Amino acid sequence: MHLLASRTANGEILVRPLDSSGRPSEPATLLAEHDFPRYALRQEASAPRWVFEDTSRIYPILLGGGVKVQRGHDLRLCHAILRLSAATQSSELARAEPNRWDRAPALEPQAAEPGSTLFDLVFDDDTVENDSTEEFRRQLEAVATCADPGRLRLLLAAESAGALIAAEMQFAGLPWRTDIHEGLLTRELGPRVAPGIRPERLEGLAQVIRRELGDPHLNPDSQPDLMRALQRVGLEVSSTRAWELQKLQHPVIAPLLDYKKLARLLSANGWYWMDTWIVDGRFHPEYVPGGVVTGRWATRGGGALQLPKQVRGAVVADTGWKLVVADAAQLEPRILAALSRDTAMATAGRGTDLYAGIVASGVVETRDHAKVAMLGAMYGATTGESGRLLPQLKKAYPRAIELTETAARAGERGDVVSTRLGRSSPRPGERWLATQAQAYHPGATDADERRARSQARDWGRFTRNFIVQGSAAEWALCWMAEIRRELRLLAPRQFDSGRPSPGPVFAESPHLVFFLHDEVIVHTPAALADDVEQIVTRAAATAGRHLFGDFPVDFLLTVATVDSYAEAK
DNA sequence: CGACCCTGCGCG
DNA sequence: AAAGCGCGCAGGGTCG
């Protein structure tokens, strides 16, 4: 059973039951917004799949009303996948003119208060293309008529589960101790100062830098000024990047590197950041599922996917609770091994650190070499150490390396590549095609050809990486969806249909609070931490089976139950 | 003044 | 141009 829930022009919620092919089956129900959670909770007894036009816009109403749902289908996200997927190119959906389902969602951040601003899904033009019921039917049909529906079906389910999880994680927030964060800032930067003023320690370092560079008015935050000042004292730099400065011998270097480090802390995660993003002891970033072309998530605001290790000590479980932090070890190379069915490479990672396994197999000398060679293979490195190590890797793991090279060649030609579950890479743009065409033009110059070749290789590196990064993102979605499903079984109380009035969704039971590409954090009552660890571990194996069947590849995790995020690895 | 680009750096 | 992918964000600087 599907329940399509959408918002009407006057702010009510319209729920339309649909049958398995997406056709309206029973009469629709019209609800006031505040009645929606209670209604949804009743429906949950039969575990419907909720069809949302945009999960991030409508699900917060339910969460705010104390209701989590089990299953979802996000029309906007699934449309994006099906529109581009090579597997569904002949479908009605893919061949239709661009319509409202292709338009980017409104970019303004959501209001913190769920349900206060949700106008963007209301459309005046009641055309067939814009109707959600029709769109859902087109999506089901596109999947059903493609060559291998199972994979896409899984992808759409995983993507949609991701949308539910993203909304839930934003709603729940990551536990954040502002007192600990403040302590760190004061220790590193000095006492808090008003915005625009340099904290004590930064000002002190700025003075030292000015003295060493003989420029009493230098603003170390100005890259051009700093570069000129460095050159004036005879330091030949072409940039002011930390890694480049590190190589130089001069008394200004040490204080300058300190300055950069601290200036970064201040601007990225200083007091202003804390005031903006931490509300009632929780960090509530907005996750954007499908925000990256490869299918990875992005975030909007707060820089949640760049939380520096430096400040992770402020992420602390509530009293009586724990954080279960789990990280997929060497995820992308394992994905590559499975994608290419390279049993030798899969064997190297069986029950052990994959890079260590590669060393143990005698392929390269050190773990560091194994890592840099693997990354180079997946990113398309040609020079340097990883370029030199590639032949050894190729000899040991021909199937895996072959797959990356095939993907690169496809991209160089301008072809599309696809992930394990069928997410396809975007086609190169007009400019790319024009540059390639120019190189084949009779009057093409050497420069034209060089440019075209270099651009083709760039796109090849993109498609090479796309299949691995994108398939890894799919694994991670399946992993998380499975964790979520099992966590619910672990603490079923608030979902039981017998409970007549919904309560706070995250007050009592373990729930996901953070996701970072190949890493999750579950916030859990301490007594359940062991169960959560098992769930997370089991879910990794399940995700592997969902993607790769019985191909014998391990997806190892490092799992830790901790009080503070900083304690994990 | 805002819009935009550039540089640099954090994360995977 | 940090060898080699994908991001977000802040601050300086320039331009209209």
Coordinates of C-alpha atoms (C1' of nucleotides) in Angstrom, one line a residue, chain A residues 221-222 241 243 300-301 306 381-383 461-462 465 469, chain C residues 1-14:
Chain A
D221 CA 44.4 37.3 6.5
S222 CA 45.0 39.0 3.2
R241 CA 49.2 27.4 1.4
W243 CA 51.9 22.8 3.0
R300 CA 23.8 23.2 3.7
G301 CA 25.0 25.5 6.5
Q306 CA 33.8 19.1 7.6
A381 CA 46.7 9.6 -10.6
T382 CA 49.4 9.3 -13.3
T383 CA 52.5 10.9 -11.8
R461 CA 39.0 11.0 -14.0
F462 CA 35.6 12.1 -13.0
N465 CA 35.9 8.0 -9.7
Q469 CA 32.4 6.9 -5.1
Chain C
dA1 C1' 49.8 22.6 -10.5
dA2 C1' 49.6 19.0 -3.9
dA3 C1' 50.3 14.0 -7.9
dG4 C1' 44.5 12.5 -8.2
dC5 C1' 38.1 12.4 -7.1
dG6 C1' 33.9 14.6 -4.5
dC7 C1' 32.3 18.5 -1.5
dG8 C1' 31.1 23.5 1.8
dC9 C1' 32.5 27.6 3.8
dA10 C1' 34.9 32.0 5.0
dG11 C1' 37.5 35.9 4.0
dG12 C1' 39.7 39.1 0.8
dG13 C1' 39.3 41.4 -3.4
dT14 C1' 37.1 43.2 -7.6

